[in-house]
Coordinates of C-alpha atoms in Angstrom, one line a residue:
Chain N
M553 CA 23.1 -16.8 -19.3
T554 CA 24.9 -16.9 -22.6
N555 CA 22.9 -16.8 -25.8
L556 CA 23.7 -20.4 -26.4
E557 CA 22.4 -21.4 -22.9
L558 CA 19.3 -19.4 -23.5
A559 CA 18.8 -21.0 -26.9
K560 CA 19.1 -24.5 -25.3
A561 CA 16.7 -23.5 -22.6
A562 CA 14.2 -22.2 -25.2
N563 CA 14.4 -25.5 -27.0
R564 CA 13.6 -27.3 -23.8
V565 CA 10.6 -25.0 -23.5
R566 CA 9.6 -25.7 -27.0
K567 CA 9.8 -29.5 -26.4
G568 CA 7.6 -29.0 -23.3
I569 CA 5.1 -27.1 -25.4
V570 CA 4.9 -29.8 -28.1
S571 CA 4.8 -32.7 -25.6
S572 CA 2.1 -31.1 -23.4
V573 CA -0.2 -30.1 -26.2
H574 CA 0.2 -33.5 -27.8
S575 CA -0.6 -35.1 -24.5
A576 CA -3.6 -32.9 -24.0
K577 CA -4.8 -33.5 -27.5
A578 CA -5.7 -29.8 -27.5
G579 CA -4.2 -26.4 -26.8
H580 CA -2.4 -23.6 -28.6
P581 CA 1.1 -24.5 -29.9
G582 CA 1.5 -21.8 -32.5
G583 CA 1.6 -18.7 -30.3
S584 CA 3.4 -20.7 -27.5
L585 CA 6.2 -21.5 -29.9
S586 CA 6.4 -18.0 -31.3
A587 CA 6.8 -16.6 -27.8
A588 CA 9.1 -19.3 -26.5
D589 CA 12.3 -17.2 -26.8
I590 CA 10.5 -14.3 -25.1
Y591 CA 9.3 -16.5 -22.2
T592 CA 12.8 -18.0 -21.8
F593 CA 14.5 -14.6 -21.8
L594 CA 12.1 -13.2 -19.3
Y595 CA 12.3 -16.1 -16.8
F596 CA 15.9 -17.2 -17.2
E597 CA 17.5 -13.8 -17.6
E598 CA 15.4 -10.7 -17.2
M599 CA 13.0 -11.1 -14.3
N600 CA 13.8 -11.2 -10.6
V601 CA 11.9 -14.3 -9.6
D602 CA 12.6 -17.2 -7.3
P603 CA 10.9 -20.6 -7.9
K604 CA 11.4 -21.3 -4.2
N605 CA 9.6 -18.2 -3.2
P606 CA 7.0 -17.5 -5.9
K607 CA 5.0 -15.1 -3.9
D608 CA 7.9 -12.9 -2.8
P609 CA 6.2 -9.4 -2.6
D610 CA 9.3 -7.8 -4.1
R611 CA 9.4 -10.1 -7.1
D612 CA 9.0 -8.9 -10.7
R613 CA 5.6 -9.9 -12.1
F614 CA 4.4 -11.4 -15.3
V615 CA 0.9 -11.5 -16.7
L616 CA 0.2 -13.6 -19.7
S617 CA -2.5 -11.5 -21.3
K618 CA -2.6 -13.9 -24.3
G619 CA -3.5 -16.6 -21.9
H620 CA -4.2 -19.2 -24.5
T621 CA -0.5 -19.7 -25.0
A622 CA -0.4 -21.2 -21.5
P623 CA 1.6 -24.2 -22.8
G624 CA 4.6 -21.9 -23.4
Y625 CA 4.2 -20.3 -20.1
Y626 CA 3.8 -23.5 -18.2
S627 CA 6.8 -25.1 -20.0
T628 CA 8.9 -22.1 -19.1
L629 CA 7.8 -22.1 -15.4
A630 CA 8.4 -25.9 -15.2
N631 CA 11.9 -25.7 -16.8
R632 CA 12.7 -22.8 -14.5
G633 CA 11.8 -25.0 -11.5
F634 CA 8.4 -23.7 -10.3
F635 CA 6.9 -27.2 -10.7
P636 CA 8.0 -30.6 -12.1
V637 CA 8.5 -30.8 -15.9
E638 CA 6.7 -34.2 -15.9
D639 CA 3.5 -32.4 -14.8
L640 CA 3.4 -30.7 -18.2
L641 CA 1.9 -33.9 -19.6
T642 CA -1.2 -33.4 -17.4
L643 CA -2.0 -30.2 -19.2
R644 CA -5.8 -29.7 -19.6
K645 CA -6.6 -33.0 -18.1
L646 CA -9.3 -33.4 -15.5
G647 CA -7.9 -33.0 -12.0
S648 CA -4.7 -31.3 -13.2
Y649 CA -3.7 -28.0 -11.8
L650 CA -2.4 -27.0 -15.3
Q651 CA -5.7 -25.6 -16.5
G652 CA -6.3 -24.7 -20.2
H653 CA -5.6 -21.1 -19.3
P654 CA -3.4 -19.7 -16.5
D655 CA -4.9 -20.1 -13.0
M656 CA -3.1 -18.2 -10.3
K657 CA -4.9 -20.0 -7.5
H658 CA -3.3 -23.3 -8.4
I659 CA -0.2 -22.9 -10.4
P660 CA 3.0 -21.9 -8.7
G661 CA 4.6 -18.9 -10.3
V662 CA 1.5 -17.6 -12.1
D663 CA 0.9 -14.1 -11.0
M664 CA -2.5 -13.6 -12.6
S665 CA -5.3 -15.7 -14.0
S666 CA -5.9 -14.9 -17.6
G667 CA -7.3 -16.2 -20.8
S668 CA -10.1 -13.7 -21.8
L669 CA -8.2 -11.5 -24.2
G670 CA -7.5 -7.9 -23.3
Q671 CA -7.9 -8.4 -19.6
G672 CA -4.3 -9.3 -18.6
I673 CA -2.8 -6.0 -19.5
S674 CA -5.2 -4.2 -17.1
A675 CA -4.2 -6.4 -14.2
A676 CA -0.5 -5.8 -15.1
V677 CA -1.2 -2.1 -15.1
G678 CA -2.8 -2.5 -11.6
M679 CA 0.3 -4.3 -10.4
A680 CA 2.6 -1.6 -11.8
L681 CA 0.4 1.1 -10.2
A682 CA 0.7 -0.7 -6.9
G683 CA 4.4 -0.7 -7.3
K684 CA 4.5 3.0 -7.7
M685 CA 2.0 3.7 -4.9
D686 CA 4.1 1.5 -2.5
K687 CA 7.4 2.9 -3.8
K688 CA 8.7 -0.6 -4.7
D689 CA 11.1 -1.2 -7.5
Y690 CA 9.7 -4.4 -8.9
R691 CA 8.9 -4.5 -12.6
V692 CA 5.8 -5.8 -14.3
Y693 CA 5.8 -7.6 -17.7
T694 CA 2.9 -8.6 -19.8
L695 CA 2.7 -10.5 -23.0
L696 CA 0.0 -9.8 -25.5
G697 CA -0.9 -11.3 -28.8
D698 CA -1.0 -9.2 -32.0
G699 CA -4.6 -10.4 -32.5
E700 CA -5.4 -9.7 -28.9
I701 CA -4.7 -6.0 -29.4
Q702 CA -7.9 -5.8 -31.4
E703 CA -9.6 -5.9 -28.0
G704 CA -10.6 -2.3 -26.9
Q705 CA -9.6 -2.9 -23.3
V706 CA -5.9 -3.1 -24.4
W707 CA -6.1 0.5 -25.3
E708 CA -8.0 1.5 -22.2
A709 CA -5.2 0.0 -20.2
S710 CA -2.5 1.5 -22.5
M711 CA -4.0 5.0 -22.2
F712 CA -4.0 4.7 -18.4
A713 CA -0.4 3.4 -18.3
G714 CA 0.8 6.1 -20.5
A715 CA -1.1 8.8 -18.7
R716 CA 0.2 7.6 -15.4
N717 CA 3.8 7.3 -16.6
L718 CA 4.1 3.7 -15.4
D719 CA 7.8 3.2 -16.4
N720 CA 7.8 0.0 -14.4
L721 CA 5.5 -1.6 -16.9
C722 CA 6.8 -3.5 -20.0
V723 CA 4.3 -4.6 -22.6
I724 CA 5.5 -7.1 -25.1
V725 CA 3.4 -7.8 -28.2
D726 CA 4.1 -11.2 -29.8
N727 CA 3.7 -10.0 -33.4
N728 CA 3.6 -13.3 -35.3
G729 CA 1.1 -11.9 -37.8
L730 CA -1.5 -14.6 -37.5
Q731 CA -4.7 -15.1 -35.6
I732 CA -7.3 -17.9 -35.8
D733 CA -9.1 -16.6 -38.9
G734 CA -5.9 -15.7 -40.8
R735 CA -3.4 -12.9 -41.2
I736 CA -4.1 -10.1 -38.7
E737 CA -4.1 -7.5 -41.5
D738 CA -6.7 -9.4 -43.4
V739 CA -9.0 -10.0 -40.3
C740 CA -8.8 -6.5 -38.8
S741 CA -5.5 -4.8 -39.1
P742 CA -4.0 -3.5 -35.9
Y743 CA -1.0 -2.0 -37.8
P744 CA 0.9 0.2 -37.3
I745 CA 1.3 -1.3 -33.8
D746 CA 4.4 0.7 -32.8
Q747 CA 2.8 4.0 -33.7
K748 CA -0.3 3.2 -31.8
F749 CA 1.6 2.5 -28.6
E750 CA 3.7 5.6 -29.2
A751 CA 0.5 7.7 -29.4
F752 CA -0.3 6.3 -25.9
N753 CA 2.9 7.7 -24.5
F754 CA 4.9 4.4 -24.6
H755 CA 8.6 4.1 -25.4
V756 CA 8.4 1.6 -28.3
M757 CA 11.0 -0.8 -29.7
N758 CA 10.7 -3.2 -32.6
V759 CA 12.8 -6.4 -32.1
N760 CA 13.3 -9.8 -33.6
A761 CA 11.6 -12.1 -31.1
H762 CA 14.0 -14.9 -31.8
D763 CA 17.3 -13.0 -31.3
F764 CA 18.5 -12.9 -27.8
D765 CA 20.9 -10.0 -28.4
E766 CA 18.0 -7.9 -29.5
L767 CA 15.8 -9.0 -26.7
R768 CA 18.6 -8.3 -24.2
A769 CA 19.1 -4.8 -25.6
A770 CA 15.4 -4.0 -25.6
F771 CA 14.7 -5.1 -22.0
T772 CA 17.8 -3.3 -20.8
E773 CA 16.6 -0.1 -22.6
A774 CA 13.1 -0.6 -21.1
R775 CA 14.6 -0.8 -17.6
A776 CA 16.4 2.5 -18.1
Q777 CA 13.3 4.2 -19.4
K778 CA 12.0 7.0 -17.0
G779 CA 8.5 8.4 -17.1
K780 CA 7.1 6.2 -19.8
P781 CA 6.0 2.5 -20.0
T782 CA 7.7 0.4 -22.7
A783 CA 6.1 -1.5 -25.5
I784 CA 8.3 -4.1 -27.2
I785 CA 6.9 -5.2 -30.5
A786 CA 8.5 -8.6 -30.9
H787 CA 8.4 -9.8 -34.5
S788 CA 8.1 -13.5 -34.4
V789 CA 7.3 -16.6 -36.4
K790 CA 4.2 -18.4 -35.4
G791 CA 5.0 -22.1 -34.6
K792 CA 8.7 -21.3 -34.6
G793 CA 10.9 -24.3 -34.4
V794 CA 8.5 -26.9 -35.7
S795 CA 8.8 -27.0 -39.5
F796 CA 5.2 -27.7 -40.4
M797 CA 3.7 -25.3 -37.8
E798 CA 5.8 -22.3 -38.8
N799 CA 3.7 -19.4 -40.3
N800 CA 0.6 -21.5 -40.4
A801 CA -2.5 -20.1 -38.7
G802 CA -4.0 -23.6 -38.7
W803 CA -1.6 -24.5 -35.8
H804 CA -3.0 -21.7 -33.6
G805 CA -5.1 -24.0 -31.6
K806 CA -4.6 -27.5 -32.6
A807 CA -2.7 -30.4 -31.2
P808 CA -0.3 -32.6 -33.2
N809 CA -1.3 -36.2 -33.7
D810 CA 1.2 -39.0 -33.0
E811 CA 2.9 -38.8 -36.4
E812 CA 3.1 -35.0 -36.3
Y813 CA 4.3 -35.1 -32.8
A814 CA 7.2 -37.4 -33.9
V815 CA 8.1 -35.0 -36.7
A816 CA 7.9 -32.0 -34.4
M817 CA 10.2 -33.6 -31.8
A818 CA 12.6 -34.6 -34.5
D819 CA 12.7 -31.0 -35.6
L820 CA 13.5 -29.8 -32.1
D821 CA 16.1 -32.7 -31.6
K822 CA 17.8 -31.4 -34.7
I823 CA 17.9 -27.9 -33.2
D824 CA 19.4 -29.4 -30.0
A825 CA 22.1 -31.2 -32.0
E826 CA 22.9 -27.9 -33.8
L827 CA 23.2 -26.1 -30.5
E828 CA 25.4 -28.8 -29.0
K829 CA 27.7 -28.5 -32.1
A830 CA 27.7 -24.7 -31.8
G831 CA 28.8 -25.2 -28.1
E832 CA 31.7 -27.4 -29.0
A833 CA 32.9 -25.1 -31.8
Chain J
M615 CA -42.5 9.6 6.9
A616 CA -41.8 13.3 6.9
D617 CA -40.0 13.3 10.2
V618 CA -37.7 10.4 9.3
K619 CA -34.2 11.2 8.4
K620 CA -33.4 10.3 4.8
I621 CA -30.1 9.7 3.1
A622 CA -29.0 8.1 -0.1
T623 CA -26.9 5.0 0.3
R624 CA -24.4 6.3 -2.1
E625 CA -23.7 9.1 0.4
S626 CA -23.4 6.5 3.1
Y627 CA -20.9 4.6 0.9
G628 CA -18.7 7.7 0.4
N629 CA -18.7 8.4 4.1
A630 CA -18.1 4.7 5.0
L631 CA -15.1 4.6 2.7
V632 CA -13.5 7.4 4.6
E633 CA -14.2 5.9 8.0
V634 CA -13.0 2.4 7.1
G635 CA -10.2 3.8 5.0
R636 CA -8.7 5.3 8.2
D637 CA -8.5 1.8 9.7
Y638 CA -7.2 0.1 6.5
P639 CA -4.3 2.0 4.9
N640 CA -4.3 -0.6 2.1
L641 CA -7.8 0.4 1.1
V642 CA -7.8 2.2 -2.3
V643 CA -10.7 3.5 -4.3
L644 CA -11.1 3.5 -8.1
D645 CA -13.6 5.5 -10.0
A646 CA -14.4 6.0 -13.7
D647 CA -15.1 9.7 -14.0
L648 CA -18.1 9.6 -11.7
A649 CA -16.5 10.4 -8.3
G650 CA -18.9 13.2 -7.6
A651 CA -21.9 11.0 -8.3
T652 CA -20.7 7.8 -6.7
K653 CA -19.5 9.9 -3.7
T654 CA -16.0 8.4 -3.8
S655 CA -15.1 12.1 -4.0
T656 CA -15.6 12.1 -0.3
F657 CA -12.8 9.6 0.0
K658 CA -10.7 11.4 -2.5
K659 CA -10.8 14.6 -0.4
E660 CA -9.5 12.7 2.6
F661 CA -7.1 10.4 0.9
P662 CA -6.1 11.9 -2.5
D663 CA -3.2 9.5 -3.0
R664 CA -5.4 6.5 -2.5
H665 CA -8.1 7.5 -5.0
I666 CA -7.5 6.5 -8.6
D667 CA -9.6 8.0 -11.3
C668 CA -9.4 5.6 -14.3
G669 CA -11.3 7.7 -16.7
I670 CA -14.3 6.4 -18.6
A671 CA -13.1 2.9 -18.9
E672 CA -14.8 0.6 -16.5
C673 CA -13.5 -2.7 -17.9
N674 CA -9.9 -1.5 -17.5
M675 CA -10.7 -0.2 -14.0
V676 CA -11.9 -3.6 -12.9
G677 CA -8.7 -5.2 -14.3
I678 CA -6.5 -2.6 -12.6
A679 CA -8.3 -3.3 -9.3
A680 CA -7.6 -7.0 -9.8
G681 CA -3.9 -6.3 -10.3
L682 CA -3.8 -4.0 -7.3
S683 CA -5.4 -6.7 -5.1
T684 CA -2.7 -9.2 -6.0
T685 CA -0.3 -6.9 -4.2
G686 CA -2.3 -6.8 -0.9
K687 CA -4.4 -3.7 -1.5
I688 CA -8.1 -3.7 -0.9
P689 CA -9.6 -1.9 -4.0
F690 CA -13.1 -0.6 -4.1
V691 CA -14.2 -0.1 -7.7
S692 CA -16.9 2.4 -8.2
S693 CA -19.3 3.3 -11.0
F694 CA -23.0 3.1 -11.7
A695 CA -24.4 -0.4 -11.4
M696 CA -25.1 -0.4 -15.1
F697 CA -21.4 -0.2 -15.9
A698 CA -19.8 -1.9 -12.9
A699 CA -22.0 -5.0 -13.1
G700 CA -23.2 -4.7 -16.7
R701 CA -20.5 -3.3 -19.0
A702 CA -17.7 -4.9 -17.0
F703 CA -19.5 -8.1 -16.2
E704 CA -16.9 -10.3 -17.9
Q705 CA -14.0 -8.5 -16.3
V706 CA -15.6 -9.0 -12.9
R707 CA -16.3 -12.6 -13.7
N708 CA -12.9 -13.5 -15.2
S709 CA -10.4 -11.0 -13.6
V710 CA -12.0 -10.9 -10.1
G711 CA -14.4 -13.8 -9.6
Y712 CA -12.4 -16.6 -11.1
P713 CA -9.2 -15.9 -9.2
H714 CA -11.3 -15.0 -6.2
L715 CA -9.5 -11.7 -5.7
N716 CA -10.1 -9.3 -2.8
V717 CA -11.8 -6.7 -4.9
K718 CA -14.9 -4.8 -3.7
I719 CA -17.4 -3.4 -6.2
G720 CA -19.3 -0.4 -4.9
A721 CA -22.0 0.1 -7.5
T722 CA -24.2 3.2 -7.1
H723 CA -27.2 4.4 -9.0
A724 CA -28.8 1.0 -9.1
G725 CA -32.4 0.4 -10.1
I726 CA -35.1 2.8 -11.3
T727 CA -34.5 5.4 -8.6
V728 CA -31.7 6.7 -10.9
G729 CA -34.8 8.6 -12.1
E730 CA -34.6 11.1 -14.9
D731 CA -31.6 9.6 -16.7
G732 CA -34.0 6.8 -17.8
A733 CA -33.7 3.2 -18.8
S734 CA -30.2 3.3 -20.2
H735 CA -28.9 4.0 -16.8
Q736 CA -31.4 2.2 -14.6
C737 CA -29.7 -1.1 -13.9
N738 CA -32.3 -3.7 -12.8
E739 CA -30.1 -6.7 -13.7
D740 CA -27.0 -6.3 -11.5
L741 CA -28.1 -8.6 -8.7
A742 CA -28.9 -11.3 -11.2
L743 CA -25.5 -11.0 -12.9
M744 CA -23.4 -10.8 -9.8
R745 CA -25.3 -13.7 -8.1
T746 CA -24.2 -16.1 -10.8
I747 CA -20.5 -15.6 -10.1
P748 CA -19.1 -18.3 -7.8
G749 CA -17.7 -17.0 -4.6
M750 CA -19.2 -13.5 -5.0
V751 CA -20.9 -11.9 -2.0
V752 CA -23.8 -9.7 -3.1
M753 CA -25.2 -7.1 -0.8
C754 CA -28.0 -4.5 -1.2
P755 CA -28.3 -2.3 1.9
S756 CA -31.6 -0.7 2.8
D757 CA -30.4 2.5 4.5
D758 CA -27.6 4.6 5.8
V759 CA -26.8 2.4 8.8
E760 CA -26.8 -0.8 6.9
A761 CA -24.8 0.6 4.0
K762 CA -22.0 1.7 6.3
A763 CA -22.0 -1.6 8.1
A764 CA -21.9 -3.5 4.8
V765 CA -18.9 -1.5 3.6
R766 CA -17.0 -2.4 6.8
A767 CA -18.1 -6.0 6.6
A768 CA -17.0 -6.2 2.9
V769 CA -13.5 -5.0 3.9
E770 CA -13.3 -7.6 6.7
H771 CA -14.4 -10.3 4.3
E772 CA -11.6 -11.8 2.2
G773 CA -12.8 -12.2 -1.4
P774 CA -14.9 -10.4 -4.0
V775 CA -18.0 -8.5 -2.9
Y776 CA -20.6 -6.6 -4.8
L777 CA -22.3 -3.7 -3.0
R778 CA -25.4 -2.1 -4.4
F779 CA -26.2 1.5 -3.6
G780 CA -28.9 3.9 -4.7
R781 CA -29.0 7.5 -5.9
S782 CA -32.1 8.7 -4.1
A783 CA -32.4 9.5 -0.4
V784 CA -34.1 6.7 1.6
P785 CA -35.4 6.6 5.2
V786 CA -33.0 5.5 7.9
I787 CA -34.7 2.4 9.4
N788 CA -32.0 0.6 11.2
D789 CA -30.8 3.3 13.6
R790 CA -31.2 1.5 16.9
P791 CA -28.8 0.6 19.6
E792 CA -29.0 -3.2 19.3
Y793 CA -28.4 -3.1 15.5
S794 CA -25.6 -5.4 14.3
F795 CA -24.6 -6.6 10.9
K796 CA -23.2 -9.8 9.6
I797 CA -22.8 -10.9 6.0
G798 CA -25.4 -13.6 5.2
K799 CA -27.7 -12.7 8.0
G800 CA -31.2 -11.5 7.3
E801 CA -33.3 -9.8 9.9
V802 CA -37.0 -10.0 10.9
L803 CA -38.0 -6.4 11.2
R804 CA -41.7 -7.1 11.9
E805 CA -43.1 -10.4 13.1
G806 CA -46.3 -11.7 11.5
T807 CA -48.2 -14.9 10.8
D808 CA -50.2 -14.4 7.5
V809 CA -47.6 -13.6 4.9
T810 CA -43.8 -13.1 4.7
I811 CA -42.5 -10.1 2.8
V812 CA -38.8 -10.5 2.0
A813 CA -37.4 -7.2 0.9
T814 CA -34.1 -5.7 0.0
G815 CA -32.7 -2.2 -0.6
I816 CA -35.2 0.6 -0.9
C817 CA -38.1 -1.9 -0.7
V818 CA -37.4 -2.7 3.0
A819 CA -38.8 0.6 4.1
T820 CA -41.7 0.4 1.7
A821 CA -42.4 -3.2 2.7
L822 CA -42.7 -2.0 6.3
E823 CA -45.1 0.7 5.2
A824 CA -47.1 -1.9 3.3
A825 CA -47.2 -4.1 6.4
E826 CA -48.7 -1.2 8.4
K827 CA -51.5 -0.9 5.8
L828 CA -52.0 -4.6 5.8
A829 CA -52.3 -4.6 9.5
A830 CA -55.2 -2.1 9.2
D831 CA -56.9 -4.7 7.1
G832 CA -56.3 -7.4 9.7
V833 CA -53.4 -9.0 7.7
N834 CA -50.4 -9.7 9.9
A835 CA -47.3 -9.5 7.7
E836 CA -43.8 -10.6 8.7
V837 CA -41.2 -8.4 7.1
I838 CA -37.7 -9.7 6.6
N839 CA -34.8 -7.5 5.5
I840 CA -32.3 -9.3 3.3
C841 CA -29.2 -7.2 2.7
T842 CA -27.1 -10.1 1.6
I843 CA -28.6 -11.6 -1.5
K844 CA -25.7 -14.1 -1.6
P845 CA -25.0 -16.0 0.5
L846 CA -28.7 -15.9 1.3
D847 CA -30.1 -16.5 4.8
E848 CA -32.0 -19.5 3.7
E849 CA -32.7 -20.7 7.2
L850 CA -34.5 -17.5 8.2
I851 CA -36.6 -17.4 5.0
I852 CA -37.5 -21.1 5.1
A853 CA -38.6 -20.8 8.8
S854 CA -40.8 -17.8 8.1
A855 CA -42.3 -19.4 4.9
K856 CA -43.2 -22.5 6.9
K857 CA -44.8 -20.3 9.5
T858 CA -46.9 -18.0 7.1
G859 CA -47.3 -20.3 4.1
K860 CA -47.1 -17.4 1.7
V861 CA -44.1 -15.4 0.6
V862 CA -43.8 -12.0 -1.2
T863 CA -40.4 -10.7 -2.4
A864 CA -39.9 -7.0 -3.0
E865 CA -36.9 -5.5 -4.8
E866 CA -35.9 -2.6 -7.0
H867 CA -34.6 -5.0 -9.6
S868 CA -35.9 -7.4 -12.3
V869 CA -38.0 -10.2 -10.9
I870 CA -35.8 -12.4 -13.0
G871 CA -32.6 -13.4 -11.2
G872 CA -32.6 -11.1 -8.2
L873 CA -33.9 -11.5 -4.6
G874 CA -37.1 -13.1 -5.8
S875 CA -35.3 -15.8 -7.7
A876 CA -32.9 -16.3 -4.9
V877 CA -35.7 -16.8 -2.4
C878 CA -37.5 -19.2 -4.8
D879 CA -34.3 -21.1 -5.2
A880 CA -34.1 -21.5 -1.4
L881 CA -37.7 -22.4 -0.9
C882 CA -38.1 -24.9 -3.8
K883 CA -35.6 -27.2 -2.1
S884 CA -37.1 -27.7 1.3
A885 CA -40.2 -25.6 1.7
P886 CA -42.2 -25.2 -1.5
T887 CA -44.3 -22.1 -0.9
P888 CA -46.4 -19.9 -3.2
V889 CA -44.2 -16.8 -4.0
C890 CA -45.3 -13.4 -5.4
K891 CA -42.3 -11.5 -6.8
I892 CA -42.6 -7.8 -6.7
G893 CA -40.1 -5.9 -8.8
M894 CA -39.5 -4.8 -12.4
Q895 CA -41.7 -7.2 -14.3
D896 CA -39.3 -8.0 -17.2
V897 CA -39.6 -4.4 -18.5
F898 CA -37.1 -1.5 -18.8
G899 CA -37.6 1.6 -16.7
E900 CA -38.1 5.1 -18.1
S901 CA -37.4 8.8 -17.3
G902 CA -39.2 10.4 -14.4
S903 CA -38.6 11.4 -10.8
A904 CA -37.5 8.5 -8.5
S905 CA -40.7 8.8 -6.5
A906 CA -42.9 8.8 -9.5
L907 CA -41.2 5.7 -10.9
V908 CA -41.3 3.8 -7.6
Q909 CA -45.0 4.5 -7.5
K910 CA -45.6 3.6 -11.2
Y911 CA -43.8 0.3 -10.9
G912 CA -45.5 -0.6 -7.6
L913 CA -42.5 -0.5 -5.3
D914 CA -43.8 2.1 -2.9
G915 CA -45.8 1.2 0.3
E916 CA -49.1 1.4 -1.5
G917 CA -47.9 -0.6 -4.5
I918 CA -46.5 -3.4 -2.3
Y919 CA -49.7 -3.3 -0.2
K920 CA -51.9 -3.8 -3.3
Q921 CA -49.9 -6.6 -4.7
V922 CA -49.8 -8.5 -1.5
K923 CA -53.6 -8.1 -1.1
E924 CA -54.0 -9.4 -4.6
F925 CA -51.8 -12.3 -3.9
L926 CA -53.5 -13.4 -0.7

């Protein structure tokens, strides 16, 4: 896909995030929006997946270790064709398969249940290890929050992945700089993130999480990496795309009310219009 | 019981992994730097490529097993019960139990028969913890024969299983031609009419000893071996309780949440019966030899005998 097509897809993903969280009256829009371009690039460009055959044993895998940003994940999967986009409005409602956090038993395309921070990366490491043991060439991607990496299990998993040279593993850290209680460096600084992963034998890249050229280059470089897992530190803006949510920790886990929803959708409509115009130019 | 063959169920576990591993090429074993103690080293010797030492990181090990299982492998995760069920409880609950993945947890060194290492390593809470996870099968074999059968049954069962093994050698009590094993099936090892002793793990052998002593006093005890704590053979226990009218449970585990609680849960529904729970009475263990500890905490034949007498 061209960058313009990816940007349009990402904006659809963002609309799905805002609509589903508004409909649920709960959920995590901030970290879903910051990761929307990453989700989009992974599912529309990078990963070998087939919505018609979501359990293909040779598919690439994705584990959302920061499981609370399920609205972004679900919106991406829906827009990619794994399930109907209309279902996003059932998010978090009683009887819906779209649980508050990813549920692999019921959601097409979800490779691992997650939500308890720090656990997803270990499962991703297990999938990557299985790929090596079975001599398969699928790749495994896992998305972590920058607050999440305060969990010790993340480093247990990283130590193992580095020690085992799992070069089929790609860890992405959504570095939006904010967690529930505030700025990550004020709560309990995980910085320098890149050097920490380097110390665990990762090939590390810092990229702009909202620049598709940079994402493309980084994932291409990751695929070429031999003997080391990759960590992509994706510098992002929490709440990206919705004016009043950007860089505001208050929107980590809160749903917009009707008025705020209207403003948010207007912001995203404006981006749509700009993208249309860019396409005509 | 000097002439009875004795073997620790952790040994049985290691041997069973090799045997079953031959039949299931997708069976893999994970350990956390305790392969020598958990006896997964036996498997490692036979199948080095299918043994994964995760280092001292049990939480990550459980997560890795979860990931492996999504690709069709049957991972056995091994560590001491303290760490497999205790430290990694939430990983077992959320990464294995909630998605109902096909991960088997082979926990060794359970209970006070860990011995000299003391209370920090004597896990008397694992059955309680594992029982609470929906869909989890929980087994506590009583001897070598049952331990091996349980490992095979765990592999044949689709879904998460917790297996509890001990450090110290225990008498082989199930070595008979008609022996068969099925998850969820208890077994009456001795028929009686005066009291039912429901036992699990190492307490099955000592309950049988106690029953002999009781018989000498004219008390006819029924002894039921419960290997599968969950799903519990409620039918068998309720029928026996209705017959004898008095139930004693015996386990090398806290009396809170383990076999005793499971039996009470079953009885209170349809056959309310007085129950005496023998086990660790809401206390931590301590250092000492396994046999000295079993004696001190009343889990040997004499201890069970005395507690049953008191109860009756």
